[in-house]
Amino acid sequence: MELLKHALLTTDKGLHGDCKGEKFPDRQLTILAVEDWKEAMRDIAGPDGPPQLPWTTRRANVLVQGMRLPRGLGSIIRIRDCMLKVMAQTTPCHLMEMAHAGLLSALSPNWRGGVTCKVLTGGAVSLNDSVTIMVEQPEFKVRLPA
C-alpha cells in the first residue's frame, strides 16, 4: 500500500496505478470510513485497548471521514469532480485475519469494510477533497431464505 496526496481516477482503470481497476470494472475503487475503521478496532481491542493498526491494513483505496458511507447499491458518491457508483459492500478477505486476529469478523457487519465503486466520471483527486453523497439508494441487506 502506498499513501498518495494526489491521484487520478479514470473510467477504464479506476485508480491510476492500481492493477485491479481495469481487471475488475465493477470493483475499481474501494472506500473506507474512518468511523467504521475505529469501530472495528474497538471490537478487537484487548486489555491494552484497540490495536494501533493503520487504516491501510484494510487495503482500501480511499479513506473518508465525517460521513456514513451509503449502503445502497447504485448510490452515487462524488469526490471533487469524480462520480462513483456503489456496486457492492467491500467484503473483507483472509488477509484481514492475517493482519490481526478477529479483524475479518470486526469488519464484516454493517458495511464496516467500506464500499466498492465503479468510476463513472474520472478526474484528479487530492487529500482533503470534499466527498458528497449525491444519490443514496435504500440500504441493501442480504436476506437468507426462511
Short mmCIF file of N, CA and C in Angstrom, two decimals:
data_model
loop_
_atom_site.label_atom_id
_atom_site.label_comp_id
_atom_site.label_asym_id
_atom_site.label_seq_id
_atom_site.Cartn_x
_atom_site.Cartn_y
_atom_site.Cartn_z
N MET A 1 0.85 -1.18 0.00
CA MET A 1 0.00 0.00 0.00
C MET A 1 0.89 1.24 0.00
N GLU A 2 0.45 2.22 -0.75
CA GLU A 2 1.19 3.47 -0.86
C GLU A 2 0.25 4.63 -0.57
N LEU A 3 0.63 5.52 0.33
CA LEU A 3 -0.19 6.69 0.63
C LEU A 3 0.11 7.78 -0.38
N LEU A 4 -0.95 8.31 -0.99
CA LEU A 4 -0.80 9.36 -2.00
C LEU A 4 -1.54 10.61 -1.57
N LYS A 5 -0.99 11.77 -1.87
CA LYS A 5 -1.68 13.04 -1.62
C LYS A 5 -2.54 13.43 -2.81
N HIS A 6 -2.18 12.92 -4.00
CA HIS A 6 -2.91 13.21 -5.23
C HIS A 6 -3.03 11.90 -6.02
N ALA A 7 -4.15 11.74 -6.70
CA ALA A 7 -4.35 10.54 -7.52
C ALA A 7 -5.26 10.89 -8.69
N LEU A 8 -5.24 10.01 -9.68
CA LEU A 8 -6.09 10.17 -10.86
C LEU A 8 -7.05 8.99 -10.92
N LEU A 9 -8.34 9.29 -11.05
CA LEU A 9 -9.35 8.25 -11.23
C LEU A 9 -9.78 8.27 -12.69
N THR A 10 -9.87 7.10 -13.30
CA THR A 10 -10.30 7.01 -14.69
C THR A 10 -11.42 5.98 -14.82
N THR A 11 -12.25 6.14 -15.83
CA THR A 11 -13.37 5.22 -16.04
C THR A 11 -12.91 3.86 -16.55
N ASP A 12 -11.73 3.79 -17.14
CA ASP A 12 -11.27 2.50 -17.65
C ASP A 12 -10.38 1.73 -16.67
N LYS A 13 -9.66 2.43 -15.80
CA LYS A 13 -8.73 1.75 -14.90
C LYS A 13 -9.02 1.97 -13.43
N GLY A 14 -9.98 2.83 -13.09
CA GLY A 14 -10.21 3.13 -11.69
C GLY A 14 -9.11 4.04 -11.18
N LEU A 15 -8.44 3.65 -10.12
CA LEU A 15 -7.33 4.41 -9.57
C LEU A 15 -6.09 4.17 -10.42
N HIS A 16 -5.58 5.24 -11.03
CA HIS A 16 -4.40 5.12 -11.89
C HIS A 16 -3.25 4.50 -11.10
N GLY A 17 -2.66 3.43 -11.65
CA GLY A 17 -1.57 2.74 -10.98
C GLY A 17 -1.99 1.51 -10.21
N ASP A 18 -3.30 1.33 -10.00
CA ASP A 18 -3.80 0.14 -9.31
C ASP A 18 -4.20 -0.87 -10.38
N CYS A 19 -3.58 -2.03 -10.37
CA CYS A 19 -3.79 -3.03 -11.42
C CYS A 19 -5.18 -3.67 -11.41
N LYS A 20 -5.90 -3.54 -10.31
CA LYS A 20 -7.18 -4.25 -10.21
C LYS A 20 -8.34 -3.53 -10.90
N GLY A 21 -8.27 -2.22 -11.06
CA GLY A 21 -9.38 -1.47 -11.61
C GLY A 21 -9.76 -1.86 -13.02
N GLU A 22 -8.79 -2.09 -13.86
CA GLU A 22 -9.06 -2.49 -15.25
C GLU A 22 -9.54 -3.94 -15.30
N LYS A 23 -8.98 -4.75 -14.45
CA LYS A 23 -9.31 -6.18 -14.40
C LYS A 23 -10.73 -6.42 -13.89
N PHE A 24 -11.17 -5.60 -12.93
CA PHE A 24 -12.49 -5.76 -12.32
C PHE A 24 -13.26 -4.44 -12.45
N PRO A 25 -13.89 -4.18 -13.59
CA PRO A 25 -14.50 -2.87 -13.83
C PRO A 25 -15.63 -2.48 -12.87
N ASP A 26 -16.23 -3.43 -12.20
CA ASP A 26 -17.26 -3.08 -11.22
C ASP A 26 -16.69 -2.96 -9.81
N ARG A 27 -15.38 -3.13 -9.69
CA ARG A 27 -14.71 -3.02 -8.38
C ARG A 27 -13.44 -2.17 -8.54
N GLN A 28 -13.59 -1.00 -9.15
CA GLN A 28 -12.43 -0.18 -9.46
C GLN A 28 -11.85 0.58 -8.28
N LEU A 29 -12.68 0.87 -7.29
CA LEU A 29 -12.23 1.71 -6.19
C LEU A 29 -12.94 1.27 -4.91
N THR A 30 -12.19 1.21 -3.82
CA THR A 30 -12.79 0.89 -2.53
C THR A 30 -12.63 2.08 -1.60
N ILE A 31 -13.68 2.36 -0.85
CA ILE A 31 -13.69 3.50 0.06
C ILE A 31 -14.02 2.99 1.47
N LEU A 32 -13.25 3.47 2.44
CA LEU A 32 -13.42 3.11 3.84
C LEU A 32 -13.66 4.38 4.64
N ALA A 33 -14.54 4.32 5.62
CA ALA A 33 -14.79 5.46 6.50
C ALA A 33 -13.99 5.30 7.79
N VAL A 34 -13.37 6.38 8.23
CA VAL A 34 -12.58 6.39 9.47
C VAL A 34 -13.42 5.85 10.63
N GLU A 35 -14.65 6.29 10.72
CA GLU A 35 -15.51 5.90 11.83
C GLU A 35 -15.74 4.39 11.87
N ASP A 36 -15.92 3.77 10.69
CA ASP A 36 -16.11 2.32 10.63
C ASP A 36 -14.83 1.59 11.03
N TRP A 37 -13.70 2.13 10.60
CA TRP A 37 -12.41 1.53 10.96
C TRP A 37 -12.21 1.57 12.47
N LYS A 38 -12.49 2.72 13.07
CA LYS A 38 -12.32 2.84 14.52
C LYS A 38 -13.25 1.91 15.28
N GLU A 39 -14.47 1.75 14.78
CA GLU A 39 -15.42 0.85 15.42
C GLU A 39 -14.91 -0.60 15.36
N ALA A 40 -14.36 -0.98 14.23
CA ALA A 40 -13.79 -2.32 14.10
C ALA A 40 -12.60 -2.50 15.06
N MET A 41 -11.78 -1.46 15.19
CA MET A 41 -10.64 -1.54 16.11
C MET A 41 -11.12 -1.71 17.55
N ARG A 42 -12.20 -1.02 17.92
CA ARG A 42 -12.75 -1.17 19.28
C ARG A 42 -13.24 -2.60 19.51
N ASP A 43 -13.80 -3.21 18.44
CA ASP A 43 -14.30 -4.57 18.58
C ASP A 43 -13.20 -5.59 18.85
N ILE A 44 -12.00 -5.32 18.37
CA ILE A 44 -10.92 -6.29 18.58
C ILE A 44 -9.93 -5.83 19.65
N ALA A 45 -10.35 -4.85 20.43
CA ALA A 45 -9.49 -4.32 21.49
C ALA A 45 -9.17 -5.41 22.52
N GLY A 46 -7.96 -5.35 22.99
CA GLY A 46 -7.53 -6.25 24.05
C GLY A 46 -7.46 -5.48 25.36
N PRO A 47 -6.80 -6.03 26.37
CA PRO A 47 -6.68 -5.37 27.67
C PRO A 47 -5.99 -4.01 27.61
N ASP A 48 -5.14 -3.83 26.60
CA ASP A 48 -4.42 -2.56 26.45
C ASP A 48 -5.13 -1.59 25.51
N GLY A 49 -6.37 -1.91 25.13
CA GLY A 49 -7.12 -1.05 24.23
C GLY A 49 -7.06 -1.53 22.78
N PRO A 50 -7.59 -0.72 21.87
CA PRO A 50 -7.61 -1.11 20.46
C PRO A 50 -6.20 -1.22 19.88
N PRO A 51 -6.02 -2.12 18.92
CA PRO A 51 -4.70 -2.21 18.27
C PRO A 51 -4.44 -0.95 17.46
N GLN A 52 -3.20 -0.61 17.30
CA GLN A 52 -2.81 0.58 16.54
C GLN A 52 -2.49 0.21 15.09
N LEU A 53 -3.48 -0.37 14.42
CA LEU A 53 -3.29 -0.74 13.02
C LEU A 53 -3.62 0.45 12.13
N PRO A 54 -2.80 0.73 11.13
CA PRO A 54 -3.13 1.81 10.21
C PRO A 54 -4.31 1.40 9.33
N TRP A 55 -5.07 2.39 8.85
CA TRP A 55 -6.23 2.10 8.01
C TRP A 55 -5.84 1.37 6.73
N THR A 56 -4.60 1.53 6.30
CA THR A 56 -4.15 0.86 5.08
C THR A 56 -4.12 -0.66 5.24
N THR A 57 -4.20 -1.14 6.47
CA THR A 57 -4.30 -2.57 6.70
C THR A 57 -5.52 -3.11 5.97
N ARG A 58 -6.58 -2.31 5.90
CA ARG A 58 -7.82 -2.70 5.24
C ARG A 58 -7.64 -2.80 3.73
N ARG A 59 -6.59 -2.20 3.19
CA ARG A 59 -6.26 -2.26 1.77
C ARG A 59 -7.30 -1.53 0.91
N ALA A 60 -7.94 -0.53 1.47
CA ALA A 60 -8.88 0.31 0.72
C ALA A 60 -8.09 1.37 -0.04
N ASN A 61 -8.71 1.88 -1.12
CA ASN A 61 -8.05 2.91 -1.93
C ASN A 61 -8.20 4.31 -1.34
N VAL A 62 -9.36 4.57 -0.74
CA VAL A 62 -9.68 5.92 -0.27
C VAL A 62 -10.22 5.85 1.15
N LEU A 63 -9.80 6.79 1.98
CA LEU A 63 -10.30 6.91 3.35
C LEU A 63 -11.07 8.23 3.46
N VAL A 64 -12.31 8.16 3.96
CA VAL A 64 -13.11 9.37 4.17
C VAL A 64 -13.43 9.50 5.66
N GLN A 65 -13.77 10.71 6.06
CA GLN A 65 -14.05 10.96 7.47
C GLN A 65 -15.26 11.88 7.60
N GLY A 66 -16.02 11.67 8.69
CA GLY A 66 -17.13 12.56 8.99
C GLY A 66 -18.39 12.27 8.22
N MET A 67 -18.51 11.07 7.70
CA MET A 67 -19.72 10.71 6.95
C MET A 67 -19.98 9.22 7.05
N ARG A 68 -21.23 8.89 6.88
CA ARG A 68 -21.62 7.49 6.80
C ARG A 68 -21.69 7.14 5.32
N LEU A 69 -20.92 6.15 4.91
CA LEU A 69 -20.97 5.74 3.52
C LEU A 69 -22.33 5.14 3.21
N PRO A 70 -22.82 5.35 1.98
CA PRO A 70 -24.12 4.76 1.63
C PRO A 70 -24.03 3.25 1.61
N ARG A 71 -25.14 2.62 1.95
CA ARG A 71 -25.20 1.17 1.99
C ARG A 71 -26.19 0.63 0.98
N GLY A 72 -26.47 1.43 -0.03
CA GLY A 72 -27.39 1.03 -1.07
C GLY A 72 -26.69 0.90 -2.40
N LEU A 73 -26.91 -0.22 -3.07
CA LEU A 73 -26.31 -0.44 -4.38
C LEU A 73 -26.85 0.60 -5.36
N GLY A 74 -25.96 1.19 -6.15
CA GLY A 74 -26.35 2.22 -7.09
C GLY A 74 -26.26 3.63 -6.53
N SER A 75 -25.94 3.76 -5.25
CA SER A 75 -25.74 5.09 -4.67
C SER A 75 -24.58 5.76 -5.40
N ILE A 76 -24.59 7.09 -5.43
CA ILE A 76 -23.55 7.84 -6.13
C ILE A 76 -22.80 8.71 -5.12
N ILE A 77 -21.47 8.58 -5.14
CA ILE A 77 -20.59 9.37 -4.29
C ILE A 77 -19.76 10.28 -5.19
N ARG A 78 -19.62 11.54 -4.78
CA ARG A 78 -18.78 12.46 -5.53
C ARG A 78 -17.55 12.81 -4.70
N ILE A 79 -16.37 12.66 -5.29
CA ILE A 79 -15.12 13.14 -4.70
C ILE A 79 -14.58 14.17 -5.68
N ARG A 80 -14.54 15.42 -5.21
CA ARG A 80 -14.19 16.55 -6.09
C ARG A 80 -15.11 16.52 -7.29
N ASP A 81 -14.60 16.27 -8.49
CA ASP A 81 -15.44 16.23 -9.69
C ASP A 81 -15.72 14.81 -10.17
N CYS A 82 -15.23 13.82 -9.44
CA CYS A 82 -15.38 12.42 -9.83
C CYS A 82 -16.67 11.85 -9.26
N MET A 83 -17.39 11.12 -10.10
CA MET A 83 -18.61 10.45 -9.67
C MET A 83 -18.35 8.95 -9.62
N LEU A 84 -18.76 8.35 -8.49
CA LEU A 84 -18.53 6.94 -8.24
C LEU A 84 -19.85 6.26 -7.91
N LYS A 85 -20.07 5.11 -8.49
CA LYS A 85 -21.30 4.35 -8.25
C LYS A 85 -20.98 3.19 -7.31
N VAL A 86 -21.73 3.09 -6.22
CA VAL A 86 -21.56 1.99 -5.27
C VAL A 86 -22.09 0.72 -5.91
N MET A 87 -21.19 -0.25 -6.05
CA MET A 87 -21.54 -1.52 -6.69
C MET A 87 -21.76 -2.64 -5.68
N ALA A 88 -21.12 -2.52 -4.52
CA ALA A 88 -21.22 -3.59 -3.52
C ALA A 88 -20.60 -3.15 -2.21
N GLN A 89 -20.90 -3.92 -1.21
CA GLN A 89 -20.19 -3.82 0.07
C GLN A 89 -18.80 -4.41 -0.15
N THR A 90 -17.78 -3.80 0.40
CA THR A 90 -16.44 -4.38 0.30
C THR A 90 -16.35 -5.50 1.33
N THR A 91 -16.18 -6.70 0.83
CA THR A 91 -16.13 -7.87 1.70
C THR A 91 -14.70 -8.11 2.16
N PRO A 92 -14.46 -8.12 3.46
CA PRO A 92 -13.11 -8.38 3.96
C PRO A 92 -12.64 -9.78 3.56
N CYS A 93 -11.34 -9.91 3.31
CA CYS A 93 -10.79 -11.20 2.92
C CYS A 93 -9.89 -11.76 4.03
N HIS A 94 -9.33 -12.92 3.78
CA HIS A 94 -8.49 -13.61 4.76
C HIS A 94 -7.26 -12.80 5.16
N LEU A 95 -6.85 -11.85 4.33
CA LEU A 95 -5.67 -11.03 4.68
C LEU A 95 -5.92 -10.20 5.93
N MET A 96 -7.20 -9.88 6.20
CA MET A 96 -7.51 -9.11 7.40
C MET A 96 -7.21 -9.94 8.64
N GLU A 97 -7.53 -11.21 8.58
CA GLU A 97 -7.28 -12.09 9.72
C GLU A 97 -5.78 -12.32 9.91
N MET A 98 -5.05 -12.32 8.81
CA MET A 98 -3.60 -12.47 8.89
C MET A 98 -2.97 -11.22 9.52
N ALA A 99 -3.58 -10.07 9.30
CA ALA A 99 -3.05 -8.82 9.85
C ALA A 99 -3.28 -8.73 11.35
N HIS A 100 -4.46 -9.22 11.80
CA HIS A 100 -4.77 -9.19 13.24
C HIS A 100 -5.94 -10.13 13.50
N ALA A 101 -5.81 -10.96 14.50
CA ALA A 101 -6.88 -11.91 14.85
C ALA A 101 -8.18 -11.16 15.15
N GLY A 102 -9.25 -11.59 14.52
CA GLY A 102 -10.57 -11.00 14.75
C GLY A 102 -10.91 -9.86 13.81
N LEU A 103 -9.94 -9.37 13.03
CA LEU A 103 -10.21 -8.21 12.16
C LEU A 103 -11.22 -8.52 11.07
N LEU A 104 -11.15 -9.70 10.49
CA LEU A 104 -12.11 -10.07 9.44
C LEU A 104 -13.54 -10.00 9.99
N SER A 105 -13.76 -10.58 11.14
CA SER A 105 -15.10 -10.56 11.75
C SER A 105 -15.53 -9.15 12.15
N ALA A 106 -14.58 -8.34 12.61
CA ALA A 106 -14.90 -6.98 13.05
C ALA A 106 -15.28 -6.07 11.87
N LEU A 107 -14.75 -6.37 10.68
CA LEU A 107 -15.05 -5.54 9.51
C LEU A 107 -16.29 -6.01 8.75
N SER A 108 -16.77 -7.20 9.05
CA SER A 108 -17.87 -7.78 8.27
C SER A 108 -19.25 -7.16 8.49
N PRO A 109 -19.66 -6.85 9.73
CA PRO A 109 -21.04 -6.34 9.89
C PRO A 109 -21.19 -4.88 9.48
N ASN A 110 -22.41 -4.53 9.12
CA ASN A 110 -22.80 -3.13 8.89
C ASN A 110 -21.93 -2.38 7.88
N TRP A 111 -21.45 -3.06 6.89
CA TRP A 111 -20.66 -2.45 5.81
C TRP A 111 -19.39 -1.79 6.33
N ARG A 112 -18.87 -2.25 7.47
CA ARG A 112 -17.67 -1.63 8.04
C ARG A 112 -16.44 -1.74 7.15
N GLY A 113 -16.42 -2.72 6.26
CA GLY A 113 -15.29 -2.86 5.35
C GLY A 113 -15.29 -1.83 4.24
N GLY A 114 -16.36 -1.05 4.15
CA GLY A 114 -16.44 0.01 3.14
C GLY A 114 -17.29 -0.37 1.95
N VAL A 115 -17.15 0.44 0.90
CA VAL A 115 -17.92 0.23 -0.33
C VAL A 115 -16.98 0.06 -1.51
N THR A 116 -17.45 -0.71 -2.47
CA THR A 116 -16.74 -0.93 -3.72
C THR A 116 -17.45 -0.15 -4.80
N CYS A 117 -16.69 0.60 -5.58
CA CYS A 117 -17.29 1.51 -6.56
C CYS A 117 -16.74 1.34 -7.96
N LYS A 118 -17.55 1.79 -8.89
CA LYS A 118 -17.18 1.91 -10.30
C LYS A 118 -17.04 3.41 -10.57
N VAL A 119 -15.99 3.81 -11.28
CA VAL A 119 -15.78 5.22 -11.61
C VAL A 119 -16.66 5.59 -12.81
N LEU A 120 -17.59 6.51 -12.59
CA LEU A 120 -18.47 6.98 -13.67
C LEU A 120 -17.88 8.19 -14.39
N THR A 121 -17.27 9.07 -13.62
CA THR A 121 -16.62 10.27 -14.14
C THR A 121 -15.26 10.39 -13.48
N GLY A 122 -14.22 10.37 -14.27
CA GLY A 122 -12.87 10.42 -13.73
C GLY A 122 -12.38 11.83 -13.49
N GLY A 123 -11.17 11.91 -12.98
CA GLY A 123 -10.53 13.19 -12.73
C GLY A 123 -9.51 13.07 -11.62
N ALA A 124 -8.91 14.19 -11.29
CA ALA A 124 -7.90 14.24 -10.24
C ALA A 124 -8.57 14.37 -8.88
N VAL A 125 -8.02 13.69 -7.89
CA VAL A 125 -8.48 13.83 -6.50
C VAL A 125 -7.25 14.09 -5.64
N SER A 126 -7.48 14.77 -4.52
CA SER A 126 -6.38 15.11 -3.62
C SER A 126 -6.82 14.93 -2.18
N LEU A 127 -5.83 14.83 -1.32
CA LEU A 127 -6.07 14.77 0.11
C LEU A 127 -6.93 15.96 0.52
N ASN A 128 -7.91 15.74 1.36
CA ASN A 128 -8.83 16.76 1.89
C ASN A 128 -9.86 17.26 0.89
N ASP A 129 -10.02 16.58 -0.25
CA ASP A 129 -11.11 16.95 -1.18
C ASP A 129 -12.45 16.68 -0.51
N SER A 130 -13.46 17.42 -0.94
CA SER A 130 -14.80 17.20 -0.40
C SER A 130 -15.39 15.91 -0.97
N VAL A 131 -16.15 15.23 -0.12
CA VAL A 131 -16.82 13.99 -0.51
C VAL A 131 -18.30 14.19 -0.20
N THR A 132 -19.15 13.92 -1.18
CA THR A 132 -20.58 14.14 -1.04
C THR A 132 -21.35 12.93 -1.53
N ILE A 133 -22.40 12.57 -0.80
CA ILE A 133 -23.32 11.54 -1.27
C ILE A 133 -24.33 12.25 -2.16
N MET A 134 -24.30 11.97 -3.46
CA MET A 134 -25.19 12.64 -4.42
C MET A 134 -26.54 11.94 -4.50
N VAL A 135 -26.51 10.61 -4.51
CA VAL A 135 -27.73 9.80 -4.57
C VAL A 135 -27.54 8.67 -3.58
N GLU A 136 -28.49 8.51 -2.68
CA GLU A 136 -28.41 7.40 -1.73
C GLU A 136 -29.59 6.47 -1.92
N GLN A 137 -29.28 5.27 -2.37
CA GLN A 137 -30.29 4.24 -2.58
C GLN A 137 -30.61 3.57 -1.24
N PRO A 138 -31.77 2.91 -1.15
CA PRO A 138 -32.11 2.20 0.09
C PRO A 138 -31.04 1.16 0.42
N GLU A 139 -30.85 0.95 1.71
CA GLU A 139 -29.82 0.02 2.18
C GLU A 139 -30.07 -1.38 1.62
N PHE A 140 -29.01 -2.00 1.16
CA PHE A 140 -29.07 -3.35 0.63
C PHE A 140 -28.74 -4.32 1.75
N LYS A 141 -29.64 -5.25 1.99
CA LYS A 141 -29.42 -6.26 3.01
C LYS A 141 -29.62 -7.63 2.38
N VAL A 142 -28.71 -8.52 2.67
CA VAL A 142 -28.83 -9.89 2.20
C VAL A 142 -29.88 -10.58 3.06
N ARG A 143 -30.83 -11.19 2.41
CA ARG A 143 -31.88 -11.90 3.13
C ARG A 143 -31.73 -13.40 2.85
N LEU A 144 -31.60 -14.17 3.92
CA LEU A 144 -31.48 -15.60 3.78
C LEU A 144 -32.87 -16.23 3.67
N PRO A 145 -32.97 -17.34 2.96
CA PRO A 145 -34.28 -17.99 2.86
C PRO A 145 -34.77 -18.43 4.23
N ALA A 146 -36.09 -18.43 4.41
CA ALA A 146 -36.69 -18.78 5.70
C ALA A 146 -36.55 -20.23 6.04
#
